């Protein structure tokens, strides 16, 4: 076990976590401490959802705006009953199909969680993660666990234990490290307080999968292509610039051949300004950029046919750009079906909506 300041860094087996490590972390969590833990989406920063002070400590550690509510993680369907005023049939169906897993459901709150969790809303966002370490921890703590992503607010979410240590070392009590997060982007957030349900944030469960279970699903306008003037997202977190690397990122959208030509030109221009450029490419164009653009950093997210793979590599790639100290990043746009919707949502936010259409 390593220590940084007050932070204990515990490596655990992702499939069969050491019961003693889980016990120690769960006791700390239950009694008001902060515990970072792996989930299948990204690493989370957890606190006992019933303890106001513990929840406030999350906001403090992350520098998170107080008006951005947290997702409450549960270890059983039974736990849900006490947290909401009612479980509508559509919620039952979705929980049966997708829990444990990367789907967060927004339901009317019973008001039992600490006020800071819901940031004054009358609704509460609930999820049961499927990562064995997350499930074991929440069940051992025997309380619902409020947990946002375990990064500093505005920075890319952590997909490895060491990312959490970089952002929050010294600010939390325990970090449970168990290798790479499998999905690599945050959960899907679905609002069930209206009919039809509204997708507030695309994530690890796709729109197509949701529609197959519940029929019509509306997209919150804030999920869409550009920040629409006057549109206030109903997931408060979606209004912040998010997931951002240090260097400005430009998303280049259009016909893939034209995109590649434009990115080569953009890298050339950056070079003439004396700037180091990075490219986030698909596998199809990797060799092309290597030969023609020769960027300071070329990061491949995988084949265009596999946006899920690309999503799982996105935050790691953005952090690599930080580590290499590049001055500017150019990213190819991806098709928006399946996991492509979540991938493009995060890319647009990382780009602060600087999209170059060709
Ligand atoms: P994070 O915990 O960092 O993954 O962010 C959680 C996301 O869920 C943010 O975008 C929040 O705004 C959103 N969220 C949490 N609770 C609610 C709620 N009650 N209603 C709508 N969105 C919510
Ligand atoms: Mg987050």
mmCIF file of C-alpha atoms and ligand atoms in Angstrom:
data_model
loop_
_atom_site.group_PDB
_atom_site.id
_atom_site.type_symbol
_atom_site.label_atom_id
_atom_site.label_comp_id
_atom_site.label_asym_id
_atom_site.label_seq_id
_atom_site.Cartn_x
_atom_site.Cartn_y
_atom_site.Cartn_z
ATOM 1 C CA UNK A 1 0.000 0.000 0.000
ATOM 2 C CA UNK A 2 1.274 3.466 -0.908
ATOM 3 C CA UNK A 3 0.362 6.718 0.861
ATOM 4 C CA UNK A 4 0.275 10.298 -0.311
ATOM 5 C CA UNK A 5 -0.592 12.623 2.551
ATOM 6 C CA UNK A 6 -3.863 11.328 3.929
ATOM 7 C CA UNK A 7 -4.496 9.190 0.831
ATOM 8 C CA UNK A 8 -4.115 5.397 0.971
ATOM 9 C CA UNK A 9 -3.618 3.857 -2.477
ATOM 10 C CA UNK A 10 -4.827 0.233 -2.460
ATOM 11 C CA UNK A 11 -4.412 -2.023 -5.496
ATOM 12 C CA UNK A 12 -7.199 -4.582 -5.713
ATOM 13 C CA UNK A 13 -7.975 -7.425 -8.093
ATOM 14 C CA UNK A 14 -10.728 -6.151 -10.431
ATOM 15 C CA UNK A 15 -12.606 -9.471 -10.457
ATOM 16 C CA UNK A 16 -11.927 -10.829 -6.985
ATOM 17 C CA UNK A 17 -11.200 -7.827 -4.766
ATOM 18 C CA UNK A 18 -9.485 -8.558 -1.452
ATOM 19 C CA UNK A 19 -12.271 -8.605 1.180
ATOM 20 C CA UNK A 20 -10.053 -6.853 3.726
ATOM 21 C CA UNK A 21 -9.330 -3.911 1.406
ATOM 22 C CA UNK A 22 -13.064 -3.652 0.639
ATOM 23 C CA UNK A 23 -13.904 -3.804 4.340
ATOM 24 C CA UNK A 24 -11.445 -1.041 5.232
ATOM 25 C CA UNK A 25 -12.645 1.220 2.400
ATOM 26 C CA UNK A 26 -16.323 0.518 3.177
ATOM 27 C CA UNK A 27 -15.915 1.451 6.858
ATOM 28 C CA UNK A 28 -14.239 4.723 5.904
ATOM 29 C CA UNK A 29 -17.004 5.437 3.395
ATOM 30 C CA UNK A 30 -19.794 4.560 5.808
ATOM 31 C CA UNK A 31 -18.387 6.852 8.487
ATOM 32 C CA UNK A 32 -18.005 9.949 6.340
ATOM 33 C CA UNK A 33 -14.693 9.534 4.471
ATOM 34 C CA UNK A 34 -13.993 9.891 0.751
ATOM 35 C CA UNK A 35 -13.203 6.742 -1.237
ATOM 36 C CA UNK A 36 -12.325 6.671 -4.938
ATOM 37 C CA UNK A 37 -13.215 3.396 -6.622
ATOM 38 C CA UNK A 38 -13.286 1.805 -10.078
ATOM 39 C CA UNK A 39 -16.554 1.407 -11.940
ATOM 40 C CA UNK A 40 -17.113 0.058 -15.452
ATOM 41 C CA UNK A 41 -17.559 3.621 -16.777
ATOM 42 C CA UNK A 42 -14.837 5.736 -15.107
ATOM 43 C CA UNK A 43 -13.414 5.927 -11.566
ATOM 44 C CA UNK A 44 -15.841 7.448 -9.060
ATOM 45 C CA UNK A 45 -15.298 9.544 -5.932
ATOM 46 C CA UNK A 46 -17.686 8.222 -3.298
ATOM 47 C CA UNK A 47 -19.203 9.477 -0.050
ATOM 48 C CA UNK A 48 -22.042 8.246 2.168
ATOM 49 C CA UNK A 49 -25.090 9.783 0.437
ATOM 50 C CA UNK A 50 -26.851 10.279 3.802
ATOM 51 C CA UNK A 51 -24.085 12.445 5.296
ATOM 52 C CA UNK A 52 -24.244 16.110 4.327
ATOM 53 C CA UNK A 53 -20.656 16.881 5.367
ATOM 54 C CA UNK A 54 -19.205 13.906 3.521
ATOM 55 C CA UNK A 55 -21.064 14.859 0.353
ATOM 56 C CA UNK A 56 -19.902 18.463 0.635
ATOM 57 C CA UNK A 57 -16.336 17.175 0.899
ATOM 58 C CA UNK A 58 -16.734 15.681 -2.603
ATOM 59 C CA UNK A 59 -17.573 19.102 -4.047
ATOM 60 C CA UNK A 60 -14.604 20.614 -2.205
ATOM 61 C CA UNK A 61 -12.108 17.945 -3.330
ATOM 62 C CA UNK A 62 -13.174 18.195 -6.980
ATOM 63 C CA UNK A 63 -13.800 21.924 -7.114
ATOM 64 C CA UNK A 64 -17.250 21.002 -8.429
ATOM 65 C CA UNK A 65 -19.933 23.709 -8.734
ATOM 66 C CA UNK A 66 -22.543 23.187 -5.991
ATOM 67 C CA UNK A 67 -25.422 23.296 -8.496
ATOM 68 C CA UNK A 68 -24.257 20.110 -10.232
ATOM 69 C CA UNK A 69 -25.976 17.129 -8.563
ATOM 70 C CA UNK A 70 -24.337 13.746 -7.960
ATOM 71 C CA UNK A 71 -25.332 10.267 -9.028
ATOM 72 C CA UNK A 72 -26.260 7.961 -6.138
ATOM 73 C CA UNK A 73 -24.839 4.463 -6.496
ATOM 74 C CA UNK A 74 -26.822 1.591 -5.019
ATOM 75 C CA UNK A 75 -25.921 -2.020 -4.321
ATOM 76 C CA UNK A 76 -29.415 -3.498 -4.605
ATOM 77 C CA UNK A 77 -32.820 -2.845 -6.143
ATOM 78 C CA UNK A 78 -34.188 -2.887 -2.600
ATOM 79 C CA UNK A 79 -32.096 0.187 -1.716
ATOM 80 C CA UNK A 80 -33.868 2.136 -4.471
ATOM 81 C CA UNK A 81 -37.241 1.954 -2.706
ATOM 82 C CA UNK A 82 -36.243 4.267 0.131
ATOM 83 C CA UNK A 83 -34.639 6.858 -2.137
ATOM 84 C CA UNK A 84 -37.559 7.579 -4.475
ATOM 85 C CA UNK A 85 -41.271 8.287 -4.048
ATOM 86 C CA UNK A 86 -42.256 5.705 -6.662
ATOM 87 C CA UNK A 87 -40.711 3.245 -9.107
ATOM 88 C CA UNK A 88 -42.712 3.461 -12.355
ATOM 89 C CA UNK A 89 -43.003 0.325 -14.547
ATOM 90 C CA UNK A 90 -40.606 1.807 -17.114
ATOM 91 C CA UNK A 91 -37.944 2.097 -14.391
ATOM 92 C CA UNK A 92 -38.556 -1.529 -13.389
ATOM 93 C CA UNK A 93 -38.073 -2.649 -16.973
ATOM 94 C CA UNK A 94 -34.875 -0.644 -17.408
ATOM 95 C CA UNK A 95 -33.388 -1.830 -14.106
ATOM 96 C CA UNK A 96 -34.148 -5.430 -15.040
ATOM 97 C CA UNK A 97 -32.488 -5.026 -18.434
ATOM 98 C CA UNK A 98 -29.487 -2.776 -17.691
ATOM 99 C CA UNK A 99 -28.640 -3.043 -13.978
ATOM 100 C CA UNK A 100 -26.057 -3.544 -12.817
ATOM 101 C CA UNK A 101 -24.556 -1.426 -15.606
ATOM 102 C CA UNK A 102 -23.797 2.022 -17.035
ATOM 103 C CA UNK A 103 -27.347 3.441 -16.905
ATOM 104 C CA UNK A 104 -28.405 6.210 -14.493
ATOM 105 C CA UNK A 105 -32.120 6.780 -13.916
ATOM 106 C CA UNK A 106 -33.545 10.114 -12.741
ATOM 107 C CA UNK A 107 -36.598 9.563 -10.504
ATOM 108 C CA UNK A 108 -38.608 11.654 -7.999
ATOM 109 C CA UNK A 109 -36.552 11.889 -4.803
ATOM 110 C CA UNK A 110 -37.913 10.859 -1.429
ATOM 111 C CA UNK A 111 -35.659 13.528 0.074
ATOM 112 C CA UNK A 112 -33.697 11.026 2.164
ATOM 113 C CA UNK A 113 -30.284 11.706 0.663
ATOM 114 C CA UNK A 114 -28.260 14.712 1.848
ATOM 115 C CA UNK A 115 -29.431 17.969 0.247
ATOM 116 C CA UNK A 116 -26.076 18.579 -1.462
ATOM 117 C CA UNK A 117 -26.452 15.340 -3.452
ATOM 118 C CA UNK A 118 -29.408 16.582 -5.480
ATOM 119 C CA UNK A 119 -28.321 20.242 -5.497
ATOM 120 C CA UNK A 120 -31.815 21.326 -4.538
ATOM 121 C CA UNK A 121 -33.634 19.321 -7.245
ATOM 122 C CA UNK A 122 -36.744 17.274 -6.391
ATOM 123 C CA UNK A 123 -35.315 14.367 -8.380
ATOM 124 C CA UNK A 124 -32.487 11.949 -7.683
ATOM 125 C CA UNK A 125 -30.187 10.145 -10.145
ATOM 126 C CA UNK A 126 -29.601 6.441 -9.358
ATOM 127 C CA UNK A 127 -27.308 3.784 -10.770
ATOM 128 C CA UNK A 128 -26.150 0.296 -9.864
ATOM 129 C CA UNK A 129 -22.640 -0.183 -11.287
ATOM 130 C CA UNK A 130 -21.559 -3.632 -12.474
ATOM 131 C CA UNK A 131 -17.848 -3.419 -11.648
ATOM 132 C CA UNK A 132 -17.183 -6.116 -8.989
ATOM 133 C CA UNK A 133 -15.113 -3.695 -6.861
ATOM 134 C CA UNK A 134 -17.786 -0.978 -6.949
ATOM 135 C CA UNK A 135 -20.568 -3.433 -6.109
ATOM 136 C CA UNK A 136 -18.604 -5.061 -3.289
ATOM 137 C CA UNK A 137 -17.740 -1.661 -1.807
ATOM 138 C CA UNK A 138 -21.284 -0.258 -1.914
ATOM 139 C CA UNK A 139 -22.744 -3.461 -0.465
ATOM 140 C CA UNK A 140 -20.158 -3.593 2.313
ATOM 141 C CA UNK A 141 -20.765 0.078 3.172
ATOM 142 C CA UNK A 142 -24.506 -0.687 3.514
ATOM 143 C CA UNK A 143 -25.407 2.877 2.503
ATOM 144 C CA UNK A 144 -26.086 4.468 -0.889
ATOM 145 C CA UNK A 145 -22.939 6.095 -2.237
ATOM 146 C CA UNK A 146 -22.977 9.520 -3.898
ATOM 147 C CA UNK A 147 -20.214 9.513 -6.484
ATOM 148 C CA UNK A 148 -19.251 11.769 -9.371
ATOM 149 C CA UNK A 149 -16.227 11.013 -11.528
ATOM 150 C CA UNK A 150 -12.991 11.102 -9.501
ATOM 151 C CA UNK A 151 -11.305 13.948 -11.409
ATOM 152 C CA UNK A 152 -10.850 17.643 -10.747
ATOM 153 C CA UNK A 153 -13.896 19.437 -12.113
ATOM 154 C CA UNK A 154 -13.536 20.255 -15.813
ATOM 155 C CA UNK A 155 -10.676 17.804 -16.428
ATOM 156 C CA UNK A 156 -10.950 14.498 -18.325
ATOM 157 C CA UNK A 157 -12.469 11.707 -16.240
ATOM 158 C CA UNK A 158 -10.093 9.083 -14.794
ATOM 159 C CA UNK A 159 -10.015 5.645 -16.380
ATOM 160 C CA UNK A 160 -7.029 4.422 -14.336
ATOM 161 C CA UNK A 161 -6.222 4.490 -10.604
ATOM 162 C CA UNK A 162 -3.157 6.617 -11.217
ATOM 163 C CA UNK A 163 -5.284 9.315 -12.913
ATOM 164 C CA UNK A 164 -7.209 9.624 -9.638
ATOM 165 C CA UNK A 165 -3.964 9.870 -7.699
ATOM 166 C CA UNK A 166 -2.766 12.670 -10.021
ATOM 167 C CA UNK A 167 -5.953 14.724 -9.592
ATOM 168 C CA UNK A 168 -6.975 13.922 -6.012
ATOM 169 C CA UNK A 169 -3.897 12.547 -4.215
ATOM 170 C CA UNK A 170 -3.842 14.016 -0.688
ATOM 171 C CA UNK A 171 -7.509 15.095 -0.930
ATOM 172 C CA UNK A 172 -9.266 11.754 -0.411
ATOM 173 C CA UNK A 173 -8.915 8.985 2.173
ATOM 174 C CA UNK A 174 -8.641 5.907 -0.039
ATOM 175 C CA UNK A 175 -8.118 5.154 -3.728
ATOM 176 C CA UNK A 176 -9.017 1.613 -4.771
ATOM 177 C CA UNK A 177 -7.078 0.936 -7.977
ATOM 178 C CA UNK A 178 -8.094 -1.971 -10.205
ATOM 179 C CA UNK A 179 -6.803 -1.256 -13.696
ATOM 180 C CA UNK A 180 -8.567 0.267 -16.690
ATOM 181 C CA UNK A 181 -12.256 1.175 -16.734
ATOM 182 C CA UNK A 182 -13.894 -0.936 -19.424
ATOM 183 C CA UNK A 183 -16.436 1.504 -20.928
ATOM 184 C CA UNK A 184 -14.215 4.557 -20.471
ATOM 185 C CA UNK A 185 -16.949 7.224 -20.653
ATOM 186 C CA UNK A 186 -19.596 8.080 -18.068
ATOM 187 C CA UNK A 187 -22.998 6.438 -17.654
ATOM 188 C CA UNK A 188 -26.044 7.241 -19.751
ATOM 189 C CA UNK A 189 -28.405 9.541 -17.799
ATOM 190 C CA UNK A 190 -32.113 9.026 -18.528
ATOM 191 C CA UNK A 191 -34.867 11.182 -17.017
ATOM 192 C CA UNK A 192 -37.910 9.068 -16.171
ATOM 193 C CA UNK A 193 -39.942 11.877 -14.593
ATOM 194 C CA UNK A 194 -41.481 12.715 -17.989
ATOM 195 C CA UNK A 195 -43.105 10.604 -20.709
ATOM 196 C CA UNK A 196 -41.481 9.731 -23.010
ATOM 197 C CA UNK A 197 -38.183 9.439 -21.119
ATOM 198 C CA UNK A 198 -35.502 12.027 -21.963
ATOM 199 C CA UNK A 199 -31.848 11.204 -22.565
ATOM 200 C CA UNK A 200 -29.922 13.836 -20.613
ATOM 201 C CA UNK A 201 -26.428 12.449 -21.233
ATOM 202 C CA UNK A 202 -25.366 9.748 -23.711
ATOM 203 C CA UNK A 203 -23.052 7.133 -22.202
ATOM 204 C CA UNK A 204 -22.343 3.455 -21.708
ATOM 205 C CA UNK A 205 -25.855 2.261 -22.661
ATOM 206 C CA UNK A 206 -26.769 3.384 -26.188
ATOM 207 C CA UNK A 207 -29.893 5.227 -27.323
ATOM 208 C CA UNK A 208 -30.691 2.279 -29.585
ATOM 209 C CA UNK A 209 -30.542 -0.159 -26.634
ATOM 210 C CA UNK A 210 -32.808 2.102 -24.549
ATOM 211 C CA UNK A 211 -35.328 2.486 -27.363
ATOM 212 C CA UNK A 212 -35.481 -1.292 -27.772
ATOM 213 C CA UNK A 213 -36.631 -1.564 -24.137
ATOM 214 C CA UNK A 214 -38.847 1.496 -23.645
ATOM 215 C CA UNK A 215 -39.866 2.593 -27.148
ATOM 216 C CA UNK A 216 -39.595 6.324 -27.768
ATOM 217 C CA UNK A 217 -36.765 8.214 -26.050
ATOM 218 C CA UNK A 218 -36.325 11.973 -26.544
ATOM 219 C CA UNK A 219 -32.950 13.639 -26.720
ATOM 220 C CA UNK A 220 -32.439 16.584 -24.401
ATOM 221 C CA UNK A 221 -31.593 19.482 -26.755
ATOM 222 C CA UNK A 222 -28.358 20.016 -24.805
ATOM 223 C CA UNK A 223 -27.101 16.588 -25.972
ATOM 224 C CA UNK A 224 -27.280 17.763 -29.567
ATOM 225 C CA UNK A 225 -24.930 19.145 -32.096
ATOM 226 C CA UNK A 226 -24.125 22.555 -30.695
ATOM 227 C CA UNK A 227 -25.070 24.552 -27.643
ATOM 228 C CA UNK A 228 -28.424 25.910 -28.730
ATOM 229 C CA UNK A 229 -28.967 29.507 -27.734
ATOM 230 C CA UNK A 230 -31.199 29.665 -24.682
ATOM 231 C CA UNK A 231 -31.264 25.893 -24.101
ATOM 232 C CA UNK A 232 -30.565 25.047 -20.478
ATOM 233 C CA UNK A 233 -29.634 21.388 -20.098
ATOM 234 C CA UNK A 234 -31.757 19.479 -17.591
ATOM 235 C CA UNK A 235 -28.707 17.569 -16.373
ATOM 236 C CA UNK A 236 -27.047 20.564 -14.749
ATOM 237 C CA UNK A 237 -23.597 19.047 -15.313
ATOM 238 C CA UNK A 238 -24.027 19.174 -19.076
ATOM 239 C CA UNK A 239 -23.771 22.954 -19.147
ATOM 240 C CA UNK A 240 -20.159 23.047 -18.007
ATOM 241 C CA UNK A 241 -17.119 22.842 -20.250
ATOM 242 C CA UNK A 242 -16.048 19.354 -19.421
ATOM 243 C CA UNK A 243 -13.672 16.561 -20.153
ATOM 244 C CA UNK A 244 -11.172 19.088 -21.437
ATOM 245 C CA UNK A 245 -7.461 18.598 -22.087
ATOM 246 C CA UNK A 246 -5.126 21.547 -21.420
ATOM 247 C CA UNK A 247 -4.527 22.396 -25.086
ATOM 248 C CA UNK A 248 -7.399 23.666 -27.255
ATOM 249 C CA UNK A 249 -9.032 20.839 -29.208
ATOM 250 C CA UNK A 250 -10.630 21.293 -32.636
ATOM 251 C CA UNK A 251 -13.119 18.728 -33.900
ATOM 252 C CA UNK A 252 -13.039 18.361 -37.690
ATOM 253 C CA UNK A 253 -16.302 17.060 -39.151
ATOM 254 C CA UNK A 254 -17.399 15.998 -42.634
ATOM 255 C CA UNK A 255 -16.449 13.525 -45.345
ATOM 256 C CA UNK A 256 -13.537 11.454 -43.921
ATOM 257 C CA UNK A 257 -11.274 12.121 -46.942
ATOM 258 C CA UNK A 258 -11.804 15.867 -46.721
ATOM 259 C CA UNK A 259 -11.357 15.759 -42.956
ATOM 260 C CA UNK A 260 -7.955 14.111 -43.369
ATOM 261 C CA UNK A 261 -6.805 16.683 -45.934
ATOM 262 C CA UNK A 262 -7.929 19.555 -43.693
ATOM 263 C CA UNK A 263 -6.224 18.097 -40.610
ATOM 264 C CA UNK A 264 -2.930 17.798 -42.515
ATOM 265 C CA UNK A 265 -3.246 21.484 -43.473
ATOM 266 C CA UNK A 266 -4.124 22.493 -39.897
ATOM 267 C CA UNK A 267 -1.093 20.651 -38.495
ATOM 268 C CA UNK A 268 1.108 22.344 -41.095
ATOM 269 C CA UNK A 269 -0.244 25.781 -40.091
ATOM 270 C CA UNK A 270 0.325 24.974 -36.412
ATOM 271 C CA UNK A 271 3.913 23.966 -37.189
ATOM 272 C CA UNK A 272 4.523 27.245 -38.994
ATOM 273 C CA UNK A 273 3.377 29.047 -35.834
ATOM 274 C CA UNK A 274 5.907 27.002 -33.880
ATOM 275 C CA UNK A 275 3.177 24.905 -32.186
ATOM 276 C CA UNK A 276 3.269 21.199 -31.344
ATOM 277 C CA UNK A 277 0.124 19.497 -32.660
ATOM 278 C CA UNK A 278 -1.583 16.221 -31.717
ATOM 279 C CA UNK A 279 -4.041 14.301 -33.898
ATOM 280 C CA UNK A 280 -6.759 11.955 -32.587
ATOM 281 C CA UNK A 281 -7.298 9.640 -35.531
ATOM 282 C CA UNK A 282 -9.191 6.519 -36.527
ATOM 283 C CA UNK A 283 -7.164 3.459 -37.574
ATOM 284 C CA UNK A 284 -8.090 4.033 -41.217
ATOM 285 C CA UNK A 285 -6.179 7.302 -41.420
ATOM 286 C CA UNK A 286 -3.304 6.587 -39.031
ATOM 287 C CA UNK A 287 -0.680 5.879 -41.716
ATOM 288 C CA UNK A 288 -1.879 8.789 -43.829
ATOM 289 C CA UNK A 289 -1.267 11.278 -41.009
ATOM 290 C CA UNK A 290 2.018 9.647 -40.057
ATOM 291 C CA UNK A 291 3.285 10.109 -43.617
ATOM 292 C CA UNK A 292 1.735 13.483 -44.489
ATOM 293 C CA UNK A 293 1.182 15.444 -41.272
ATOM 294 C CA UNK A 294 3.988 14.140 -39.039
ATOM 295 C CA UNK A 295 2.356 15.594 -35.917
ATOM 296 C CA UNK A 296 4.202 15.777 -32.581
ATOM 297 C CA UNK A 297 1.717 13.199 -31.263
ATOM 298 C CA UNK A 298 -0.501 10.783 -33.218
ATOM 299 C CA UNK A 299 -3.079 8.899 -31.161
ATOM 300 C CA UNK A 300 -5.217 6.190 -32.721
ATOM 301 C CA UNK A 301 -8.662 5.519 -31.224
ATOM 302 C CA UNK A 302 -9.272 2.370 -33.329
ATOM 303 C CA UNK A 303 -11.397 1.524 -36.377
ATOM 304 C CA UNK A 304 -14.324 3.750 -37.346
ATOM 305 C CA UNK A 305 -16.604 0.708 -37.123
ATOM 306 C CA UNK A 306 -15.949 0.498 -33.347
ATOM 307 C CA UNK A 307 -16.910 3.757 -31.606
ATOM 308 C CA UNK A 308 -17.140 1.851 -28.298
ATOM 309 C CA UNK A 309 -13.421 1.118 -28.501
ATOM 310 C CA UNK A 310 -12.753 4.749 -29.412
ATOM 311 C CA UNK A 311 -14.825 5.945 -26.437
ATOM 312 C CA UNK A 312 -12.872 3.679 -24.095
ATOM 313 C CA UNK A 313 -9.612 5.296 -25.275
ATOM 314 C CA UNK A 314 -10.749 8.912 -25.389
ATOM 315 C CA UNK A 315 -9.857 10.171 -21.904
ATOM 316 C CA UNK A 316 -6.566 8.268 -21.903
ATOM 317 C CA UNK A 317 -5.698 9.998 -25.177
ATOM 318 C CA UNK A 318 -6.637 13.455 -23.897
ATOM 319 C CA UNK A 319 -4.427 12.864 -20.870
ATOM 320 C CA UNK A 320 -1.576 11.773 -23.156
ATOM 321 C CA UNK A 321 -1.917 15.145 -24.916
ATOM 322 C CA UNK A 322 -1.517 16.854 -21.541
ATOM 323 C CA UNK A 323 1.515 14.729 -20.677
ATOM 324 C CA UNK A 324 3.253 15.511 -23.975
ATOM 325 C CA UNK A 325 2.546 19.211 -23.560
ATOM 326 C CA UNK A 326 1.113 19.692 -27.051
ATOM 327 C CA UNK A 327 -0.181 23.164 -27.967
ATOM 328 C CA UNK A 328 -3.170 22.176 -30.089
ATOM 329 C CA UNK A 329 -5.211 19.015 -30.777
ATOM 330 C CA UNK A 330 -7.125 18.092 -33.937
ATOM 331 C CA UNK A 331 -9.683 15.290 -33.688
ATOM 332 C CA UNK A 332 -11.655 13.525 -36.402
ATOM 333 C CA UNK A 333 -15.425 13.405 -35.965
ATOM 334 C CA UNK A 334 -17.047 9.955 -35.684
ATOM 335 C CA UNK A 335 -20.390 8.503 -36.843
ATOM 336 C CA UNK A 336 -23.006 9.085 -34.140
ATOM 337 C CA UNK A 337 -24.709 5.709 -33.955
ATOM 338 C CA UNK A 338 -24.309 3.364 -30.977
ATOM 339 C CA UNK A 339 -21.507 4.497 -28.674
ATOM 340 C CA UNK A 340 -20.640 7.115 -31.310
ATOM 341 C CA UNK A 341 -23.253 9.414 -29.740
ATOM 342 C CA UNK A 342 -21.462 9.453 -26.363
ATOM 343 C CA UNK A 343 -18.048 9.675 -28.034
ATOM 344 C CA UNK A 344 -19.061 12.712 -30.098
ATOM 345 C CA UNK A 345 -20.802 14.342 -27.114
ATOM 346 C CA UNK A 346 -17.548 14.159 -25.111
ATOM 347 C CA UNK A 347 -15.433 15.252 -28.079
ATOM 348 C CA UNK A 348 -17.647 18.324 -28.643
ATOM 349 C CA UNK A 349 -17.367 19.236 -24.994
ATOM 350 C CA UNK A 350 -13.613 18.675 -24.952
ATOM 351 C CA UNK A 351 -13.526 20.975 -27.993
ATOM 352 C CA UNK A 352 -15.691 23.551 -26.206
ATOM 353 C CA UNK A 353 -17.809 23.266 -29.396
ATOM 354 C CA UNK A 354 -14.992 24.425 -31.707
ATOM 355 C CA UNK A 355 -16.098 22.350 -34.684
ATOM 356 C CA UNK A 356 -14.582 22.839 -38.130
ATOM 357 C CA UNK A 357 -16.941 21.552 -40.834
ATOM 358 C CA UNK A 358 -15.409 20.584 -44.179
HETATM 359 P P1 LIG B 1 -20.871 12.874 -12.871
HETATM 360 O O1 LIG B 1 -21.259 12.457 -11.507
HETATM 361 O O2 LIG B 1 -19.655 13.736 -12.888
HETATM 362 O O3 LIG B 1 -20.811 11.707 -13.797
HETATM 363 O O4 LIG B 1 -22.074 13.758 -13.382
HETATM 364 C C1 LIG B 1 -23.392 13.347 -13.108
HETATM 365 C C2 LIG B 1 -24.312 13.882 -14.180
HETATM 366 O O5 LIG B 1 -25.665 13.535 -13.837
HETATM 367 C C3 LIG B 1 -24.242 15.390 -14.270
HETATM 368 O O6 LIG B 1 -24.356 15.800 -15.621
HETATM 369 C C4 LIG B 1 -25.455 15.802 -13.457
HETATM 370 O O7 LIG B 1 -25.909 17.081 -13.799
HETATM 371 C C5 LIG B 1 -26.445 14.704 -13.779
HETATM 372 N N1 LIG B 1 -27.472 14.563 -12.722
HETATM 373 C C6 LIG B 1 -27.277 14.125 -11.460
HETATM 374 N N2 LIG B 1 -28.453 14.164 -10.761
HETATM 375 C C7 LIG B 1 -29.390 14.643 -11.609
HETATM 376 C C8 LIG B 1 -30.779 14.923 -11.489
HETATM 377 N N3 LIG B 1 -31.438 14.726 -10.354
HETATM 378 N N4 LIG B 1 -31.405 15.419 -12.567
HETATM 379 C C9 LIG B 1 -30.759 15.618 -13.729
HETATM 380 N N5 LIG B 1 -29.438 15.365 -13.905
HETATM 381 C C10 LIG B 1 -28.756 14.890 -12.865
HETATM 382 MG MG1 LIG B 2 -17.849 14.048 -14.066
#
